Amino acid sequence: MTPQHHRTGTGTGAGTGRRAIARLGLPLIPLPATTAKILTAGGALLTLLSTFLPWTWTRAFPGNLTVTGYPGGLQILTLTGAALTLAQVLATAGPTGLPGLRWLNPSGRHTAALLLAAGTLATTWYSLIAIAARLGGLVNLEPGGYLAGAAALTTLTGALALPHTPARPLPPARALPAWAEIAVIAAVFGLALHVLTYGIGTAYGELFTGFLLLTGFTTAALFADGLGARLTALTHRHRRVTLTAALVTAVLFPLTQDTDEYTLIIVNILIFATVALGLNVVVGLAGLLDLGYVAFLGVGAYTAALVSGSTASTLHIHFPFWAAVLTGAAASLVFGVVIGAPTLRLRGDYLAIVTLGFGEIFRITVGNLNGESGPSLTNGPNGIPNIPDLVILGYDFGAKHSLGSLTLTPFANYYLLMLFFTALVVLVFSRAGNSRIGRAWVAIREDETAATAMGINGFRLKLIAFALGATLAGLAGTVQAHVAYTVVPEQYVFAGPVPPNSAFLLAAVILGGMGTITGPLLGAALLYLIPAKLQFLQDYQLLAFGLALILLMRFRPEGIIPNRRRQLEFHEASTDPGPGADGNGNGNGNGNGLTKAEA
């Protein structure tokens, strides 16, 4: 037997510089290193200054880009991108480097500067194209707009000429006192809350699109320069502090909002993200393709609507909320077992077709239980309206409450409640995934025949996964019923223009990263927020899903935040774990690049 040979790699979270450039499809430009740095820094500075000049002459384009000396709207995004690019160039070693900024670029490479320059160019040129498209031509651009476009292109040209050295291990981080590291973690979460609040609060589609462009490139640059790996190591060292900071940040979000408009969006994101985590148990851990999963959400929602005292309920009973939650979760659990027991002996496409049929059967059934086509239970197509607001221990979720100078609006109340349920589901998922049952699910997902040969009862464990996923969906459905105040059959379809639907949930799991916790949360947030902010996408939602899946299969088949095992499977010849490996954002690994066969 010949010994296995392991390739050694460094894995700084970005791969080699040339591979990163190849992924962008950008050519290398031969220039002296000093000239390239001066060109990049000068272009970034000019781009920054151009935001203080008017880009158009009329206020017809939103954001008021007509003021001299005061950036507004999309100009703020270009200003931010140019400032970050300039800081990255000045943070690297060499004639243009500033020692005080070296902490911004621990790797000492220029890949982050290239990514930021590309993001600044994309955001700036998108802004200029949007102005021309909305106002009727490039004639509506002022000299400041032309200067911004030319300066952003100059910045990218200089960044392409920067020397891109191969990746190497990050140098040891400078030791900081414990209080300083905790302060850094608090500052990072505070910055994340500010960015989230800004992105959700964008007033028009062009600004939100520019925000997505710049945020995407900035996130990639964060891990390319090694700063992301440093922050990940810091959070691992202070795990309890990190969890506390994350919880405090999440709790503070509704206090940053003046109205319920964006708080409602986040409530719905939490609902769908929780359901996506439940589907991740079935698809991501156990490897069971369920195309009718939204039906379990509907079972929980309808059950809660029937027992929560709605005037339209045919049962005429009013359970307290805790009892309604348990009833909805139990009903979904029963349906999961009843549907799973006769069908889970199937595999692959056959199982997918059966679950798709179950989802359609549920929608048609609740539409017929109107007293004419069937028993009088769900009011048929009219659904169950007038679901009352929750009252828990005398606390009315439908009323405003004052906490000193702070005010909690009704949807802020539901946001905090849904945040509790999301944390509960995350805890259940993490415990289940790390348990013996979770490891057995992964074994079944990888090779059910081999798992059975090792003594694993595949049918029983798949039924447990199906039942657990259904229970988590029913749990979220009980809250959704009270947030929406009504449930109707059209809410629970396989595919439709408005989430939730099974296609939306499955896309959230696949795009975010199967088998991880943060992957489905991020996937659900993006897939709900983008159509909500870009109204024109609602008519082309399935087309957008398809394009996103095609691009993901081409460039990142393991998902945005992948599981480490799946990343090694998809990139058997790569030593680059990338950002978010293992679902934690830690892309450093141990420096060993294993092939698929070796893994």
XYZ file of C-alpha atoms in Angstrom, residues 12-21 23-24 26 40 44 80-93 101-121 155-156 158-160 162-167 170 213-229:
79
model
C -5.390 32.400 4.577
C -9.052 32.566 3.568
C -8.539 34.036 0.091
C -6.334 31.594 -1.843
C -3.471 32.928 -3.903
C -3.671 36.411 -5.335
C -3.625 35.211 -8.910
C -6.462 32.769 -8.279
C -8.537 35.590 -6.764
C -7.879 37.739 -9.826
C -12.102 34.474 -10.329
C -12.837 38.119 -11.095
C -9.524 40.603 -14.599
C -4.399 53.215 -6.951
C -9.182 56.356 -4.780
C -17.209 54.681 1.555
C -15.741 52.349 -1.075
C -13.061 54.854 -2.089
C -12.104 55.495 1.546
C -11.780 51.761 2.249
C -9.697 51.255 -0.891
C -7.375 54.118 0.047
C -7.013 52.740 3.573
C -6.112 49.285 2.215
C -3.442 50.689 -0.084
C -1.959 52.721 2.745
C -2.066 49.683 5.058
C 0.333 47.592 2.954
C 4.103 47.650 3.280
C -2.819 51.154 9.423
C -1.026 47.803 9.113
C -3.656 46.122 11.310
C -6.162 46.607 8.474
C -4.217 44.187 6.279
C -2.611 41.401 8.344
C -1.733 39.365 5.251
C 0.253 42.224 3.687
C -1.176 41.412 0.240
C -3.097 43.555 -2.239
C -6.017 41.247 -2.995
C -8.312 43.196 -0.657
C -7.405 46.485 -2.363
C -8.261 44.923 -5.726
C -11.628 43.691 -4.469
C -12.466 47.056 -2.909
C -11.446 48.895 -6.070
C -13.674 46.570 -8.115
C -16.553 47.134 -5.662
C -16.120 50.903 -5.821
C -16.086 50.804 -9.629
C -8.299 53.031 -9.175
C -9.104 49.580 -10.530
C -3.820 50.666 -10.510
C -5.080 47.821 -8.318
C -4.678 45.371 -11.209
C -0.275 45.883 -7.830
C 2.069 42.965 -7.109
C -0.005 39.953 -6.057
C 2.168 37.647 -4.004
C 1.216 34.049 -3.127
C -0.691 33.484 0.086
C -0.753 35.099 8.768
C -22.725 45.635 -4.495
C -20.437 47.447 -2.085
C -21.251 45.170 0.856
C -20.537 42.029 -1.176
C -17.120 43.204 -2.362
C -16.233 44.586 1.077
C -17.078 41.280 2.759
C -14.891 39.400 0.278
C -12.059 41.882 0.898
C -12.424 41.447 4.658
C -11.498 37.781 4.376
C -8.988 38.316 1.584
C -6.728 40.508 3.718
C -6.824 38.195 6.735
C -8.759 40.608 8.935
C -11.791 38.327 8.833
C -9.698 35.406 10.065
